[in-house]
XYZ file of C-alpha atoms in Angstrom:
610
model
C 0.933 -4.596 -71.923
C -2.418 -5.977 -72.564
C -4.433 -2.320 -72.803
C -1.579 -0.868 -74.605
C -1.154 -3.448 -77.250
C -4.944 -2.368 -77.514
C -4.558 0.893 -77.737
C -1.930 0.814 -80.365
C -3.660 -1.810 -82.150
C -6.701 0.344 -82.383
C -4.900 3.542 -83.636
C -3.329 1.382 -85.999
C -6.842 0.353 -87.113
C -8.179 3.799 -87.145
C -4.657 5.405 -89.560
C -5.607 2.446 -91.907
C -9.130 3.176 -92.180
C -8.336 7.218 -92.443
C -5.816 6.596 -95.301
C -8.429 3.925 -97.186
C -10.681 7.435 -96.948
C -7.843 9.915 -98.246
C -7.225 7.568 -101.102
C -11.080 6.554 -101.901
C -11.232 10.859 -102.336
C -8.783 10.772 -104.893
C -10.504 8.288 -107.325
C -10.787 9.602 -110.826
C -14.396 7.872 -110.887
C -16.033 10.570 -108.974
C -14.117 13.452 -110.948
C -15.261 12.002 -114.551
C -16.545 14.979 -117.256
C -20.320 15.008 -116.941
C -19.993 13.973 -113.195
C -20.928 16.870 -109.667
C -18.692 17.330 -108.041
C -17.697 19.411 -104.756
C -15.800 22.397 -105.380
C -14.407 25.335 -103.419
C -14.677 28.874 -105.394
C -12.922 32.050 -105.272
C -14.167 33.148 -101.952
C -13.971 29.962 -100.298
C -17.491 29.181 -99.994
C -18.080 25.044 -101.171
C -20.149 24.975 -104.014
C -22.187 22.376 -106.031
C -20.003 21.956 -109.333
C -20.148 20.043 -112.583
C -16.761 18.721 -113.819
C -16.571 19.750 -117.653
C -13.072 18.184 -118.462
C -10.245 15.677 -116.743
C -6.711 16.376 -117.762
C -4.474 13.840 -116.065
C -4.768 15.189 -112.067
C -6.793 18.113 -112.783
C -10.478 19.088 -113.381
C -12.173 21.873 -114.902
C -15.320 22.929 -113.178
C -18.620 24.654 -113.213
C -20.227 26.008 -110.450
C -24.017 25.350 -110.493
C -26.063 28.652 -110.944
C -23.349 31.085 -111.779
C -21.847 32.714 -114.790
C -19.415 30.829 -116.767
C -16.630 33.098 -116.212
C -15.856 31.702 -113.102
C -15.010 28.394 -114.577
C -11.645 26.972 -113.447
C -9.842 24.185 -113.015
C -8.862 22.663 -109.559
C -6.342 19.997 -108.881
C -7.681 16.841 -107.545
C -6.215 15.744 -104.134
C -6.104 19.535 -103.807
C -7.917 21.374 -100.825
C -10.761 22.911 -103.482
C -12.506 19.685 -104.958
C -13.919 16.641 -103.117
C -16.316 13.629 -104.643
C -19.953 14.867 -104.383
C -21.917 15.826 -101.149
C -18.956 15.375 -99.234
C -18.666 19.414 -98.489
C -21.976 20.329 -99.948
C -25.701 20.380 -98.792
C -28.649 21.502 -101.273
C -28.132 24.036 -103.779
C -25.367 26.497 -103.781
C -25.298 29.077 -106.891
C -26.896 32.578 -106.513
C -29.755 33.634 -104.554
C -31.938 35.452 -106.751
C -31.664 33.324 -109.897
C -29.873 30.426 -111.201
C -27.696 31.143 -114.222
C -28.252 27.794 -116.512
C -27.522 27.051 -120.042
C -31.099 25.142 -120.100
C -34.257 25.150 -122.365
C -36.754 22.820 -121.926
C -37.184 19.486 -124.102
C -39.453 17.292 -124.000
C -36.896 14.577 -124.540
C -35.127 15.453 -122.022
C -37.924 15.103 -119.546
C -39.552 12.000 -120.734
C -36.082 10.758 -120.090
C -35.874 11.463 -116.654
C -39.296 10.564 -116.451
C -38.358 6.857 -117.521
C -35.441 7.060 -115.579
C -37.384 7.916 -111.892
C -39.913 4.756 -112.859
C -37.174 2.542 -112.746
C -36.385 3.937 -109.087
C -39.734 3.390 -108.153
C -39.948 -0.007 -109.469
C -37.176 -1.083 -108.025
C -37.952 1.124 -104.504
C -34.183 2.425 -104.270
C -32.778 -0.723 -103.953
C -29.772 -1.554 -106.189
C -28.843 1.714 -107.442
C -25.745 2.376 -106.131
C -24.030 4.887 -103.868
C -22.781 6.675 -106.874
C -26.181 6.758 -108.723
C -28.142 8.180 -105.964
C -25.916 10.802 -105.240
C -25.548 12.251 -108.541
C -29.108 11.178 -109.324
C -31.263 12.012 -106.804
C -28.863 14.358 -104.952
C -27.390 16.505 -108.090
C -29.267 15.816 -111.524
C -32.707 15.570 -110.076
C -33.519 18.729 -107.990
C -31.407 20.433 -110.568
C -33.910 19.385 -113.458
C -36.867 20.390 -111.088
C -35.664 24.006 -110.495
C -35.394 24.661 -113.847
C -38.782 23.565 -114.785
C -39.985 25.854 -112.440
C -38.479 28.587 -113.252
C -38.278 27.971 -117.138
C -41.108 30.183 -119.068
C -43.362 27.978 -121.179
C -44.692 29.433 -124.587
C -47.229 26.619 -124.695
C -49.007 25.912 -121.364
C -51.650 23.612 -122.754
C -48.471 21.408 -124.417
C -45.576 22.067 -121.929
C -47.047 22.773 -118.574
C -49.922 20.219 -118.091
C -47.155 17.287 -119.149
C -44.481 19.062 -116.333
C -46.860 19.187 -113.329
C -47.145 15.668 -114.364
C -43.326 14.917 -113.876
C -43.784 17.303 -110.341
C -46.003 14.909 -109.664
C -43.563 12.082 -110.376
C -41.257 13.472 -108.255
C -43.357 13.639 -105.138
C -44.335 10.057 -105.463
C -40.723 9.326 -105.243
C -40.340 11.720 -102.235
C -43.312 9.815 -100.470
C -41.660 6.113 -101.113
C -38.322 7.121 -99.861
C -40.022 8.731 -96.850
C -41.766 5.111 -96.582
C -38.152 3.524 -97.490
C -35.907 5.720 -95.159
C -37.270 4.452 -91.677
C -35.083 1.452 -91.320
C -31.944 3.644 -92.503
C -32.304 6.549 -90.063
C -29.632 4.942 -87.574
C -27.271 5.912 -90.598
C -28.595 9.745 -90.243
C -26.870 10.724 -87.137
C -23.189 9.823 -88.795
C -23.711 11.969 -91.608
C -21.145 10.079 -93.116
C -20.427 11.894 -96.202
C -16.640 9.349 -96.845
C -19.101 6.267 -96.287
C -22.298 7.423 -98.697
C -19.495 7.049 -101.661
C -19.414 3.572 -101.317
C -22.805 2.527 -99.051
C -26.078 3.256 -100.744
C -27.997 2.838 -97.267
C -25.708 5.832 -96.258
C -26.242 7.683 -99.501
C -30.015 6.920 -99.786
C -30.450 8.291 -96.219
C -28.457 11.763 -96.929
C -30.889 12.196 -99.687
C -33.102 13.944 -97.435
C -31.793 17.869 -98.046
C -32.322 17.664 -101.570
C -36.046 16.111 -101.263
C -36.940 18.389 -98.789
C -35.443 21.232 -101.256
C -37.246 19.777 -103.906
C -40.120 19.438 -102.054
C -40.122 22.710 -100.645
C -40.003 24.370 -104.303
C -43.469 22.236 -105.249
C -44.622 23.505 -102.377
C -44.030 27.147 -103.746
C -41.737 28.130 -100.388
C -38.557 28.939 -102.963
C -39.117 32.021 -103.732
C -36.453 31.934 -106.366
C -38.718 28.927 -108.079
C -41.932 30.813 -107.753
C -42.406 31.665 -111.432
C -44.801 28.690 -112.423
C -46.993 29.236 -110.470
C -47.133 32.516 -110.975
C -47.849 32.692 -114.385
C -49.632 28.903 -114.772
C -52.659 27.467 -113.345
C -54.625 30.489 -112.801
C -58.517 29.892 -113.034
C -61.862 31.226 -111.993
C -64.080 28.366 -110.913
C -64.107 27.894 -107.647
C -64.334 24.245 -107.407
C -61.751 23.042 -110.119
C -59.457 22.241 -107.767
C -59.964 22.000 -104.057
C -59.582 18.934 -102.585
C -59.112 17.069 -99.479
C -55.598 18.391 -98.740
C -55.400 21.715 -100.102
C -58.436 24.230 -101.188
C -57.982 27.898 -102.094
C -57.236 29.861 -98.789
C -60.542 31.762 -97.853
C -58.877 35.226 -98.026
C -57.223 34.923 -101.318
C -58.667 35.878 -104.685
C -59.103 32.775 -106.686
C -57.211 34.179 -109.708
C -54.385 34.801 -107.483
C -53.504 30.641 -106.785
C -52.329 27.988 -109.170
C -54.615 25.064 -109.942
C -51.093 23.460 -110.416
C -50.348 24.378 -107.040
C -53.352 22.834 -105.489
C -53.063 19.769 -107.274
C -50.013 18.984 -105.990
C -50.465 19.601 -102.334
C -53.295 17.240 -102.818
C -51.458 14.946 -104.538
C -48.717 14.406 -101.827
C -51.294 14.244 -99.192
C -53.015 11.584 -101.327
C -49.887 9.703 -101.344
C -49.518 9.798 -97.771
C -47.383 12.135 -97.787
C -48.266 14.573 -94.749
C -49.133 11.237 -92.831
C -45.764 10.160 -93.230
C -44.158 13.013 -92.244
C -46.109 13.196 -89.287
C -44.927 9.183 -88.595
C -41.160 9.878 -89.124
C -41.746 12.641 -86.772
C -42.844 10.222 -84.310
C -40.540 7.990 -84.812
C -38.636 6.939 -81.468
C -40.618 8.320 -78.908
C -42.133 5.000 -78.298
C -40.123 2.460 -76.463
C -40.342 0.129 -79.709
C -38.275 1.912 -81.403
C -34.306 1.960 -81.131
C -33.224 5.028 -83.556
C -35.083 8.447 -83.710
C -35.379 11.335 -86.844
C -32.260 13.446 -86.140
C -33.227 16.784 -85.060
C -32.353 18.504 -87.979
C -34.613 16.276 -90.060
C -37.173 17.234 -87.379
C -36.773 21.004 -88.705
C -36.878 20.068 -92.336
C -40.017 18.098 -91.798
C -42.213 21.097 -89.411
C -41.047 23.273 -92.490
C -42.570 21.106 -95.044
C -46.053 21.008 -93.218
C -45.752 24.713 -92.383
C -44.875 25.617 -95.664
C -48.324 24.657 -97.067
C -50.412 24.983 -93.880
C -52.408 27.962 -95.456
C -53.932 25.852 -97.976
C -55.099 23.107 -95.771
C -59.006 22.757 -95.538
C -60.474 22.959 -91.567
C -61.929 19.572 -91.639
C -57.860 18.479 -92.363
C -56.191 20.927 -90.780
C -58.516 19.946 -87.550
C -57.564 15.931 -87.597
C -53.943 16.534 -88.431
C -52.612 19.556 -86.525
C -53.327 18.592 -83.511
C -51.149 15.471 -83.675
C -48.860 17.297 -85.342
C -48.381 19.482 -83.132
C -48.590 17.002 -80.346
C -45.794 15.019 -81.653
C -43.562 18.222 -82.617
C -43.826 19.578 -79.167
C -43.175 16.143 -77.668
C -40.112 15.833 -79.951
C -38.509 18.762 -79.259
C -38.937 18.355 -75.184
C -37.621 14.652 -75.305
C -34.132 15.808 -76.464
C -30.727 13.704 -75.198
C -28.385 15.624 -73.714
C -26.503 15.184 -76.871
C -29.187 16.586 -78.588
C -28.986 19.792 -76.590
C -25.851 19.748 -77.023
C -25.869 19.728 -81.066
C -29.006 21.212 -81.476
C -29.293 24.962 -82.762
C -31.919 26.677 -80.129
C -32.364 29.858 -82.582
C -33.144 26.971 -85.968
C -35.767 25.197 -83.259
C -37.359 28.957 -82.319
C -37.449 29.811 -86.236
C -39.393 26.747 -86.400
C -41.924 27.217 -83.684
C -42.378 30.948 -85.224
C -43.210 29.532 -88.040
C -45.692 27.133 -86.658
C -47.873 29.330 -85.577
C -50.164 30.406 -88.277
C -50.527 26.332 -88.474
C -51.597 26.208 -85.115
C -53.836 28.917 -85.654
C -55.881 26.570 -87.503
C -56.881 24.313 -84.907
C -56.686 26.245 -81.841
C -57.859 29.592 -81.043
C -55.483 32.225 -80.502
C -55.282 32.166 -76.527
C -54.786 28.493 -77.115
C -51.931 28.713 -79.716
C -49.929 31.722 -77.158
C -50.321 29.472 -74.128
C -48.377 26.326 -76.326
C -46.297 28.017 -77.863
C -45.188 30.108 -74.723
C -45.315 27.050 -72.236
C -43.118 25.311 -75.041
C -40.758 27.829 -74.824
C -40.677 27.692 -70.831
C -39.917 24.264 -71.319
C -37.692 24.537 -73.650
C -35.575 27.108 -71.557
C -35.654 24.856 -68.545
C -34.245 21.764 -70.737
C -31.317 23.788 -71.698
C -30.704 24.959 -67.902
C -30.310 21.056 -66.946
C -28.551 20.203 -69.758
C -24.834 19.258 -68.559
C -23.413 21.827 -70.823
C -22.382 25.176 -69.436
C -23.074 26.662 -73.103
C -26.503 25.626 -73.047
C -27.345 26.423 -69.571
C -26.338 29.680 -70.059
C -28.917 29.691 -73.011
C -31.115 28.755 -70.743
C -30.814 31.086 -68.532
C -30.608 33.857 -70.941
C -34.127 32.902 -72.457
C -35.600 32.502 -69.329
C -34.257 36.419 -68.408
C -36.115 37.302 -72.198
C -39.165 35.814 -70.823
C -39.596 38.007 -67.823
C -39.161 41.249 -69.407
C -41.280 39.728 -72.313
C -44.081 39.664 -69.475
C -42.966 42.634 -67.891
C -43.366 44.553 -71.058
C -47.387 42.825 -71.443
C -48.178 43.760 -67.719
C -46.338 47.710 -68.175
C -48.316 48.853 -71.272
C -49.408 51.964 -69.826
C -46.295 53.661 -69.892
C -44.703 52.056 -73.597
C -41.981 49.889 -74.341
C -38.470 52.278 -74.127
C -39.896 55.531 -71.742
C -38.082 56.477 -68.362
C -40.958 54.993 -66.250
C -41.087 51.777 -67.909
C -37.083 51.086 -67.360
C -37.572 52.496 -63.445
C -40.078 50.517 -63.080
C -39.039 46.860 -64.498
C -35.113 48.037 -63.681
C -34.459 47.478 -67.455
C -32.137 49.930 -69.333
C -32.168 50.735 -72.942
C -28.723 49.090 -73.118
C -29.925 45.210 -72.311
C -33.395 45.316 -73.363
C -34.566 42.494 -75.550
C -35.763 44.130 -78.341
C -36.091 40.696 -80.770
C -39.299 39.068 -79.308
C -42.772 41.279 -78.017
C -44.844 41.154 -74.933
C -46.014 37.568 -74.081
C -49.588 36.940 -74.877
C -50.934 34.088 -72.756
C -47.593 34.457 -69.732
C -48.299 36.417 -66.973
C -46.437 37.315 -63.715
C -48.869 35.181 -61.678
C -48.210 32.484 -64.279
C -44.720 32.857 -65.045
C -43.887 33.120 -60.766
C -45.731 29.476 -60.229
C -43.759 28.088 -63.099
C -40.598 29.125 -61.043
C -41.608 28.208 -58.050
C -43.188 24.541 -59.202
C -39.751 23.652 -61.114
C -37.654 24.909 -57.855
C -35.433 27.106 -60.693
C -33.750 29.187 -57.843
C -32.376 26.060 -56.560
C -31.724 25.299 -60.551
C -29.886 28.598 -60.973
C -27.877 29.446 -57.470
C -27.561 25.888 -56.006
C -24.412 23.550 -55.407
C -24.186 23.216 -59.310
C -24.173 26.913 -60.295
C -21.637 28.412 -62.075
C -19.943 31.652 -61.925
C -21.604 33.049 -65.593
C -24.749 31.873 -64.331
C -25.080 34.163 -61.353
C -24.174 36.708 -63.383
C -27.212 36.330 -65.253
C -29.709 35.737 -62.282
C -29.941 39.403 -60.910
C -33.083 40.414 -63.681
C -34.706 37.060 -62.534
C -34.658 37.659 -58.523
C -35.947 41.635 -58.875
C -38.823 40.025 -61.071
C -39.543 37.934 -58.108
C -38.743 40.407 -55.703
C -41.080 43.098 -57.421
C -44.103 40.180 -57.129
C -43.336 39.498 -53.829
C -42.688 35.854 -54.116
C -39.063 35.702 -52.744
C -38.465 33.398 -49.755
C -36.434 33.364 -47.051
C -35.025 29.954 -48.692
C -34.178 31.776 -52.220
C -32.090 34.556 -50.195
C -30.095 31.905 -48.605
C -29.353 31.037 -51.600
C -28.350 33.938 -53.404
C -26.191 34.862 -49.902
C -24.415 31.710 -50.265
C -23.902 31.271 -53.460
C -21.210 34.258 -53.183
C -19.108 32.446 -50.646
C -15.979 31.526 -51.826
C -16.796 32.394 -55.391
C -14.298 35.354 -58.034
C -14.498 39.374 -57.144
C -16.728 39.614 -60.361
C -19.487 37.224 -58.573
C -19.311 39.025 -55.376
C -19.905 42.012 -56.899
C -22.901 40.361 -59.031
C -24.681 39.047 -55.842
C -23.507 42.346 -53.694
C -25.854 44.533 -56.428
C -28.433 42.335 -56.497
C -28.867 42.473 -53.057
C -28.919 46.117 -52.995
C -31.528 46.143 -55.240
C -33.752 43.727 -53.578
C -33.124 45.407 -50.387
C -36.003 47.880 -52.184
C -38.390 45.612 -52.667
C -38.159 43.447 -49.130
C -40.636 42.710 -46.341
C -39.350 43.345 -43.242
C -38.590 40.055 -42.056
C -36.684 39.255 -45.191
C -34.571 42.735 -44.652
C -33.714 41.377 -41.515
C -32.907 37.936 -42.296
C -30.264 39.312 -44.707
C -29.075 41.653 -42.134
C -28.229 38.664 -39.334
C -26.381 37.129 -42.215
C -24.243 40.702 -42.724
C -23.530 40.686 -39.254
C -22.217 37.474 -38.381
C -19.204 38.368 -40.997
C -16.035 39.090 -38.278
C -14.674 42.754 -38.579
C -11.477 41.104 -39.800
C -13.095 39.630 -43.046
C -14.614 42.834 -43.971
C -13.706 44.636 -47.268
C -14.633 47.402 -49.264
C -17.094 45.608 -51.391
C -18.799 44.473 -48.041
C -18.833 47.729 -46.282
C -20.297 49.524 -49.479
C -23.128 47.003 -49.758
C -23.838 47.318 -46.243
C -24.366 51.006 -46.340
C -26.214 50.613 -49.207
C -28.550 48.068 -48.275
C -28.709 49.871 -45.142
C -29.952 52.890 -46.956
C -32.816 51.234 -48.750
C -33.742 48.818 -46.289
C -33.992 52.236 -43.736
C -35.810 54.141 -46.008
C -38.328 50.941 -47.165
C -39.188 50.182 -43.629
C -39.761 53.876 -42.193
C -41.412 55.610 -45.387
C -43.572 58.171 -43.410
C -40.214 59.489 -41.401
C -40.858 62.862 -41.837
C -44.542 62.663 -39.879
C -44.466 64.367 -36.765
C -46.045 61.327 -35.354
C -42.301 59.292 -36.446
C -40.161 58.364 -33.202
C -36.408 58.175 -34.214
C -36.000 55.753 -31.223
C -37.906 52.816 -32.991
C -35.585 52.944 -36.053
C -33.153 49.829 -36.642
C -30.343 50.554 -38.317
C -29.416 48.099 -39.648
C -25.610 47.791 -40.256
C -24.962 51.256 -38.753
C -23.602 49.780 -35.129
C -21.304 47.628 -37.350
C -19.721 50.743 -38.698
C -19.128 52.314 -35.657
C -17.413 49.065 -33.847
C -15.588 49.244 -37.195
C -14.445 52.580 -36.550
C -13.168 52.001 -32.760
C -9.366 51.654 -31.499
C -9.845 47.677 -30.706
C -10.926 47.043 -34.675
C -8.821 45.107 -36.701
C -9.009 46.933 -39.923
C -6.677 49.370 -40.883
C -6.602 52.858 -41.762
C -7.956 52.347 -45.558
C -11.268 50.578 -44.307
C -11.903 52.142 -41.349
C -12.209 55.441 -43.530
C -14.314 53.286 -45.432
C -16.361 52.602 -42.633
C -16.229 56.351 -41.382
C -17.813 56.903 -44.267
C -20.488 55.121 -44.964
C -21.498 55.767 -41.119
C -21.723 59.406 -42.192
C -23.695 58.544 -45.756
C -26.048 56.787 -43.248
C -26.718 59.303 -40.545
C -27.378 61.898 -42.926
C -30.404 59.691 -44.193
C -33.690 62.016 -43.753
C -34.925 59.665 -40.754
């Protein structure tokens, strides 16, 4: 009764909390004219929108970055309008050009300048959740977007002033990076409803728009590249090089804007790059309770990679190794809960983006080793997860790595040829076309990694799953071709299908047949003894066809020179021939259908040219 009372009280409290949140979403204070809101467009996509008018319980909205002909009315409390940033993150307008009725106004720039200096002066304190969300996540990103896309007539009078403002924005972002560490505990919740009233949560969630704005100032947003493409290009080779940015060696100097280099150097001098690194390290040591969320990690990595090509070698030599070590340790150290939520493709995309950055501090082969080693480690982490979806992702990535190694070591015939397919066992229908051959990882290294991590025990041991078993044959065939299978491995293969679904049994039987042409005589005998231990009463069609194909491959593998005049047929190990002979005797417990199968299997084996 006591437990029931507690559960009832908890349920009542949750219901009251839910009702309070629902009522908060209906509050008209979030839908006043001139305020940003989230609105669902005619395609069902959530967009950032400006409230133009409010009449009774309806709001007229304009979708940011889109033509005004799409303006429409939404009923507050309906399914198509919510308070700002409860449904959206970042820019939601047209991808090529943001359609806005805007032109440069120095007075507006000065007002934004004043507002940002006030933010710096109060260190984001006592701004209020609404001000943080509307100004820092709405007005400011849109204004910076407009500045970078505008065509200025007077470069001397306007552009230099605009760039000073952009550097002020960078100062605000760096200060936020310093202020946000104590707020990381709110990041994992991503509680957009709480952010309506809690300024700590609201400030924490600024990460999305601040990152987007930083990438624009770093010239990493294709839509906003007019500014650096038109202004600040120069011929003087000394004017803009600094400790954090210089003209890349392979660039013509008049192709790089001095404003871009100035802004990268400003970010570095403000401590921006070091602060990104500090936040990446957050939680790696035991003295920190919270860690930066993985989606933050991905954002911070992209910030650095966006401008890595401009790093002077002296800065790259000191920063990149520490950055690489921190990123790799953070990814490898993901918790099971983070593994469950992480988008593996997003992580892989970030690693791909890091490759040019790593090349600045490591030689090519060292970079390849770092990246491919991490890919293997990530695959293993997924395979060790308690979530089946991630385990399947892990075994799939190991399969992919096996093929990439095979592709690396079979360049003579060329990928996709029939010889390639026959040697590796991969057909055009099951090949992974997305990634190239490995550059560092060899067959020997991959075999050593598989052995060191007891991979087959993970794949086929007591905790395996039907879907994992189905994905293992390619890995087994690779080990067989490398003469790296052991009798322990074969025991795992044989045992993993016992008592399993018919589909799994077929997969394992097919794998045994494929492996039989690569195994040693001792290993063939081991599997043969396993088959011999099965009573006739348990024979079925699948088993007998597997035994027949296994015997055919084993005989051919063991006696390849059977046509030579010196060959003695009496010495042949016929493997399962005796079992089939016994199966067709009158005393056999097999029914007529299975006896017919045994006759066919026996006939096929006796026709072998031995």
